[in-house]
Short mmCIF file of N, CA, C and O in Angstrom, two decimals:
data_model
loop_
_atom_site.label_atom_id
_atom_site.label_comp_id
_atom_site.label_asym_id
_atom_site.label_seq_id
_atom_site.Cartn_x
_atom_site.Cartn_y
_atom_site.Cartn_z
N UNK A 1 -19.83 47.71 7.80
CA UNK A 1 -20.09 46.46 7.15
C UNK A 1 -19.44 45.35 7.96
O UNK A 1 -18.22 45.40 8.12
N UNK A 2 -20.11 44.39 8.47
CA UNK A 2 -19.40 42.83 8.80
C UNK A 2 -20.00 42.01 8.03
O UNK A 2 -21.22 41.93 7.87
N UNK A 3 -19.07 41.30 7.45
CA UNK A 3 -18.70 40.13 6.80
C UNK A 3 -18.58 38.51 7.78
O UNK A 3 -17.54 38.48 8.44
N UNK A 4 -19.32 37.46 7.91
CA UNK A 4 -18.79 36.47 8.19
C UNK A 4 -18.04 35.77 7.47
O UNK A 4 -17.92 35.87 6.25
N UNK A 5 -17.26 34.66 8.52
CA UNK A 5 -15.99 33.84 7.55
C UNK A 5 -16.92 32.69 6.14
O UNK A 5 -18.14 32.56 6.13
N UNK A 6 -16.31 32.25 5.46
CA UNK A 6 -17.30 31.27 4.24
C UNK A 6 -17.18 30.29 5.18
O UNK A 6 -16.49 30.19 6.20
N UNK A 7 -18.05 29.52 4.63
CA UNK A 7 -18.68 28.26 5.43
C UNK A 7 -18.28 26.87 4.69
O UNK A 7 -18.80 25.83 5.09
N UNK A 8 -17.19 26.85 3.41
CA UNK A 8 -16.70 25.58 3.31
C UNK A 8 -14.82 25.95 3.49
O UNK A 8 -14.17 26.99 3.41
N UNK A 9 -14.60 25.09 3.64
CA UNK A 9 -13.19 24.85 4.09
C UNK A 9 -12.10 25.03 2.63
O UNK A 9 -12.24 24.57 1.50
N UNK A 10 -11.05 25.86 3.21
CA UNK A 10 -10.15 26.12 1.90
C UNK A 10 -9.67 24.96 1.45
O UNK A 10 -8.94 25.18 0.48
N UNK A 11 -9.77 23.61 1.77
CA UNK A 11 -9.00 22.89 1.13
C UNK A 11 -10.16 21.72 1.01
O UNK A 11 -9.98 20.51 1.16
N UNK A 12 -11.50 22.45 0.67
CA UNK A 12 -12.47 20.93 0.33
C UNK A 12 -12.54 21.39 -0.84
O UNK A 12 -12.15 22.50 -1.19
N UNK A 13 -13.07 20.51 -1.57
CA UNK A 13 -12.62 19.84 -2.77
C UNK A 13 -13.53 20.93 -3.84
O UNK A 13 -14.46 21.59 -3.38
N UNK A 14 -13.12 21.04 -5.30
CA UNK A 14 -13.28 22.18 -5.57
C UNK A 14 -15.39 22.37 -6.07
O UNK A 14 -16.06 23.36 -6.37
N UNK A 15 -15.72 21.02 -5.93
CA UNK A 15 -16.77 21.36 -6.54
C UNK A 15 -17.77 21.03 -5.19
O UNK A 15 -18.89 20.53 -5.29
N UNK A 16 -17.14 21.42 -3.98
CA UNK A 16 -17.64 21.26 -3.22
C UNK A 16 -18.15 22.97 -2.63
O UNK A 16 -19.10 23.22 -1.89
N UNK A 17 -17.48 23.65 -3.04
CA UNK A 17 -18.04 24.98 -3.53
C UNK A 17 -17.79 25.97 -4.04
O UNK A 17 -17.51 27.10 -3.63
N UNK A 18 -18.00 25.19 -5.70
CA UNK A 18 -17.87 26.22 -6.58
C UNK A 18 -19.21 26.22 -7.32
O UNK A 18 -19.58 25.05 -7.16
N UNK A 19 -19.89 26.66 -7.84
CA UNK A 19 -20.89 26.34 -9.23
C UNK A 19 -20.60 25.67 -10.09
O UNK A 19 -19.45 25.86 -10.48
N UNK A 20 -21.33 24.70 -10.76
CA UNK A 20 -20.89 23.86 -11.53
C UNK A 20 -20.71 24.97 -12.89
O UNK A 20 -19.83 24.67 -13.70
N UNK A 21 -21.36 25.98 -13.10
CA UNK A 21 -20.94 27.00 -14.67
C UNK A 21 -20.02 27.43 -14.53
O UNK A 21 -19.60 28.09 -15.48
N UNK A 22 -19.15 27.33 -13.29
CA UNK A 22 -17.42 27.58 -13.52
C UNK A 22 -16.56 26.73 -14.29
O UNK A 22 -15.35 26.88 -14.16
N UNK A 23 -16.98 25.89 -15.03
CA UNK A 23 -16.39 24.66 -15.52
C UNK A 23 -15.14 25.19 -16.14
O UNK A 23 -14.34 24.27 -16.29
N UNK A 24 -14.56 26.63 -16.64
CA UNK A 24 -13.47 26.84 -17.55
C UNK A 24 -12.39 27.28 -16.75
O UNK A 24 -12.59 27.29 -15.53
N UNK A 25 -11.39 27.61 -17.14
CA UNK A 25 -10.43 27.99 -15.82
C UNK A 25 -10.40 29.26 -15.80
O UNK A 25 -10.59 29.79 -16.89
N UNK A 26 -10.19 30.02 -14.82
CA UNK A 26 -10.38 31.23 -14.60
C UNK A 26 -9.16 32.10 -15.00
O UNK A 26 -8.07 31.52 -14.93
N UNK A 27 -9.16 33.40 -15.40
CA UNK A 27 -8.32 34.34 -16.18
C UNK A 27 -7.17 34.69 -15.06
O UNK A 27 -7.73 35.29 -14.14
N UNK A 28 -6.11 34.58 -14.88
CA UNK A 28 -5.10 34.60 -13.52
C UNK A 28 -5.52 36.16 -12.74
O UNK A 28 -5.68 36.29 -11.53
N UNK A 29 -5.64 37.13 -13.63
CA UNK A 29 -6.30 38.19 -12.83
C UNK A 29 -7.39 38.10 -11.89
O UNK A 29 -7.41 38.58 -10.76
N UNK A 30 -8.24 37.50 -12.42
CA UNK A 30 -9.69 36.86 -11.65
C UNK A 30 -9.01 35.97 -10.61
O UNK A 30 -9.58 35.82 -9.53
N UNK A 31 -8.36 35.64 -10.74
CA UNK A 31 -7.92 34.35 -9.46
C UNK A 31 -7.05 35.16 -8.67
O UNK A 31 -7.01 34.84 -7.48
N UNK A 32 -6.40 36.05 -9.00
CA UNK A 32 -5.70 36.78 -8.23
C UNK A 32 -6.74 38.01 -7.37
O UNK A 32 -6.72 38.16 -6.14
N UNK A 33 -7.75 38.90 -8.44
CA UNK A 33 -8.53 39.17 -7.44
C UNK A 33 -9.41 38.35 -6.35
O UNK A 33 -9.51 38.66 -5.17
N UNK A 34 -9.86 37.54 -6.82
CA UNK A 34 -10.72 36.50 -6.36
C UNK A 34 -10.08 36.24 -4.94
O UNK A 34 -10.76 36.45 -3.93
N UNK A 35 -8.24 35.59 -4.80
CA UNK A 35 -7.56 35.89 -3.65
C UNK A 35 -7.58 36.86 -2.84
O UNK A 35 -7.79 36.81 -1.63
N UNK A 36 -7.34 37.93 -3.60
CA UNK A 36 -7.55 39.14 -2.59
C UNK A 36 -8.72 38.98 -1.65
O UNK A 36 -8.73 38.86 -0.43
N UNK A 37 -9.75 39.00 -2.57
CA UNK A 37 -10.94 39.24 -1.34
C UNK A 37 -11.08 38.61 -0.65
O UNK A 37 -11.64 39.02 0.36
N UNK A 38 -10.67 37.21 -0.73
CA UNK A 38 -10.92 36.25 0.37
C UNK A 38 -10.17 36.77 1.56
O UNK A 38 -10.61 37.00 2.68
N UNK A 39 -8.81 36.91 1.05
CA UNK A 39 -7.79 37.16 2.46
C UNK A 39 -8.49 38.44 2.99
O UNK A 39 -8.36 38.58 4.21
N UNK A 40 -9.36 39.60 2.22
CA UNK A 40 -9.74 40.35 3.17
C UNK A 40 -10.30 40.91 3.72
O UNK A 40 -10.14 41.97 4.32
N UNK A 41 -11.86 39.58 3.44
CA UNK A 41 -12.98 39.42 4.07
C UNK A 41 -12.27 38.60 5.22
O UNK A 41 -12.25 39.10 6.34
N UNK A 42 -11.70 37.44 5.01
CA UNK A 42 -11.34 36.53 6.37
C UNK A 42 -10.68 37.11 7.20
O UNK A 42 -10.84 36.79 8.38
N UNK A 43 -9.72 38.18 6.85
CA UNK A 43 -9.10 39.17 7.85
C UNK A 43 -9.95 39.60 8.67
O UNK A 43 -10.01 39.11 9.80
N UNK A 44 -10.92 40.78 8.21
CA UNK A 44 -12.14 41.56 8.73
C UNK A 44 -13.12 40.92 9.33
O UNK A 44 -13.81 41.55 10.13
N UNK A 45 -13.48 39.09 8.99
CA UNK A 45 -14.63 38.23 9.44
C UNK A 45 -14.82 38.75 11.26
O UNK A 45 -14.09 38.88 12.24
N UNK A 46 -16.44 38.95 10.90
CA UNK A 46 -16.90 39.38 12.27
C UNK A 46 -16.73 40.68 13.03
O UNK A 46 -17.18 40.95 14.15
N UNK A 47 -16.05 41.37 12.26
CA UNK A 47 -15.55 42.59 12.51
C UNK A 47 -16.17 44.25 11.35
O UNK A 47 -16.27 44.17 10.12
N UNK A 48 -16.40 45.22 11.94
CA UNK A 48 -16.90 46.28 11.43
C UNK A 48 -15.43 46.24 10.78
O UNK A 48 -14.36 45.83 11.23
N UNK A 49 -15.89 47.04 9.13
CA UNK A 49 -14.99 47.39 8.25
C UNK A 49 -14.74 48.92 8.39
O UNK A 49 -15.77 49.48 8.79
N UNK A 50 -13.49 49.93 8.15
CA UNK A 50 -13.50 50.99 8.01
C UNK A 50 -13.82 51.21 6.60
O UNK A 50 -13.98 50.32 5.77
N UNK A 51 -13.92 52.95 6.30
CA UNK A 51 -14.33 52.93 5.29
C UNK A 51 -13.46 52.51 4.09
O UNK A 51 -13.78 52.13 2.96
N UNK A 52 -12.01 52.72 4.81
CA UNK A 52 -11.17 52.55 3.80
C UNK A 52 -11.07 51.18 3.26
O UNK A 52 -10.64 51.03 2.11
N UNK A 53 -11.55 49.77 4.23
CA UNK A 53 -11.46 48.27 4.05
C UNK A 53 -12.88 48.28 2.65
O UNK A 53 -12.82 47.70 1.56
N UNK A 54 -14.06 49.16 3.21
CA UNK A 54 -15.30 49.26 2.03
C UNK A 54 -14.90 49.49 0.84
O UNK A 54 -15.33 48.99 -0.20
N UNK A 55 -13.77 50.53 1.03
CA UNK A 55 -13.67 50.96 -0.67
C UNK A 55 -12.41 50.15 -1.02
O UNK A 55 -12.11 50.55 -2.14
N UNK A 56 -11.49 49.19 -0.64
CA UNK A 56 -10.65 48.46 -1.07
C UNK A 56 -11.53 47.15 -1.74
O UNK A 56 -11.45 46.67 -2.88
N UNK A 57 -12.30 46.80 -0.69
CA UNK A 57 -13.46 45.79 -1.50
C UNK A 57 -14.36 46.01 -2.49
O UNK A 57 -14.88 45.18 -3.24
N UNK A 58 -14.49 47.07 -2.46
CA UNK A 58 -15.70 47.77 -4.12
C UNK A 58 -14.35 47.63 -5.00
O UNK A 58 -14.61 47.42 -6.19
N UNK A 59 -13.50 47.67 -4.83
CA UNK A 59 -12.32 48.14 -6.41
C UNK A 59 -11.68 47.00 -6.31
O UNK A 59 -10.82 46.89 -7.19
N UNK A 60 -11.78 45.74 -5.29
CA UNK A 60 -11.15 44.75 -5.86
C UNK A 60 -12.66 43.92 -6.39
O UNK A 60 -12.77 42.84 -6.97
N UNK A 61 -13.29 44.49 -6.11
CA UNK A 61 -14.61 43.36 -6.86
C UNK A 61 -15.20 43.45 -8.35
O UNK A 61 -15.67 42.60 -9.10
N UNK A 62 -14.91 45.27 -8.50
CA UNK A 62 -14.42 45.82 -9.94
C UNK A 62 -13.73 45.39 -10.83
O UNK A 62 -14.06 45.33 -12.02
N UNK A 63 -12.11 44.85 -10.10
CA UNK A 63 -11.31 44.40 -10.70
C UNK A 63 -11.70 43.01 -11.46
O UNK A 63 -11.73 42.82 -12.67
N UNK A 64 -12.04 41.89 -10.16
CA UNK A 64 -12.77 40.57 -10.01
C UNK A 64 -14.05 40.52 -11.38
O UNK A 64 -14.18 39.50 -12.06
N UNK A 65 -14.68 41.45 -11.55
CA UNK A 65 -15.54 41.45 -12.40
C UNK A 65 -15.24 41.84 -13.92
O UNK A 65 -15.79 41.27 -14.86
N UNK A 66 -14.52 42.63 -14.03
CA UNK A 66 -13.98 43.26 -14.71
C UNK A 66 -12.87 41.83 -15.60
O UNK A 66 -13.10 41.63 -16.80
N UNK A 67 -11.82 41.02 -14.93
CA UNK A 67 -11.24 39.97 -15.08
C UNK A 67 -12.04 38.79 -15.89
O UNK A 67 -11.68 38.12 -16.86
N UNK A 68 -13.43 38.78 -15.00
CA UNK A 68 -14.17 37.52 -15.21
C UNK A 68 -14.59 38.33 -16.51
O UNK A 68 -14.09 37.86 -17.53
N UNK A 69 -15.25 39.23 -16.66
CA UNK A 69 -15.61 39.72 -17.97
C UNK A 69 -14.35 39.35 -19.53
O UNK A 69 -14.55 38.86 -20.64
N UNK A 70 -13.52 39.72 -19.08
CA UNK A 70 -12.66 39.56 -20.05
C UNK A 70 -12.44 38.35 -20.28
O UNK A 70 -12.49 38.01 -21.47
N UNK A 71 -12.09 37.18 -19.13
CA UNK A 71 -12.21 35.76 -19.53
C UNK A 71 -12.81 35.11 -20.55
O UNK A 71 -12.47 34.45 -21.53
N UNK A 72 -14.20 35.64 -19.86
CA UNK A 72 -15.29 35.47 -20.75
C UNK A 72 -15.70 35.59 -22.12
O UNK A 72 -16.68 35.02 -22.60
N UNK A 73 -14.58 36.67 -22.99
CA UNK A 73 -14.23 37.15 -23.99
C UNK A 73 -15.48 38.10 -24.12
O UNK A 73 -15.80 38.21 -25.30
N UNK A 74 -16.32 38.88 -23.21
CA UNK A 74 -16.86 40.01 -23.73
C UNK A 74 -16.00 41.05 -23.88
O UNK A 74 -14.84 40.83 -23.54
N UNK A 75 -16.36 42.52 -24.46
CA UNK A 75 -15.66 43.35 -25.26
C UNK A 75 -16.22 44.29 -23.72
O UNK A 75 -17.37 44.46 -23.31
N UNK A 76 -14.62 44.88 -23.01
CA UNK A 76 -15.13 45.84 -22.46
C UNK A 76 -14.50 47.51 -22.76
O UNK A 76 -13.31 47.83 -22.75
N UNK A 77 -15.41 48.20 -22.97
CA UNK A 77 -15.23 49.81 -23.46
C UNK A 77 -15.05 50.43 -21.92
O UNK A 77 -15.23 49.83 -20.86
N UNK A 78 -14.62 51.86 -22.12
CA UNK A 78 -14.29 53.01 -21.60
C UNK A 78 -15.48 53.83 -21.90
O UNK A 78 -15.75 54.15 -23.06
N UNK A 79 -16.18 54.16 -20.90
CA UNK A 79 -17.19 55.31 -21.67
C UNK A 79 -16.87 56.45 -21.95
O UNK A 79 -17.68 57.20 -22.51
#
């Protein structure tokens, strides 16, 4: 897997790219995963991932989703 770097700048302004349906603040888990991945896609940018970088990114995007879900106040089960 290669990943390129994002294409707006970490310090432009926030609705310069975010979606405007982000309007609420995000759950600190979600922002904390959300960090993760950035630092480690931008690490990896341009570069083949091992498998082990693939499966650190599937389980922090789990997490990331998983966070935003709960924000969100849906109900999440265990199957």
């Amino acid at each position: 897997m290669v990943l390129t770097p994002r294409l707006t700048q970490p310090n432009a302004p926030a609705h310069a790219s975010q979606p405007a349906h982000l309007a609420q603040p995000a759950h600190p888990a979600a922002v904390e995963a959300n960090e993760a991945i950035r630092a480690l896609v931008d690490a990896r940018a341009g570069q083949d991932w091992s498998s082990v970088e693939s499966a650190a990114y599937e389980v922090l995007l789990i997490e990331w989703a998983a966070a935003t879900r709960a924000a969100a106040g849906d109900i999440i089960e265990a199957a």
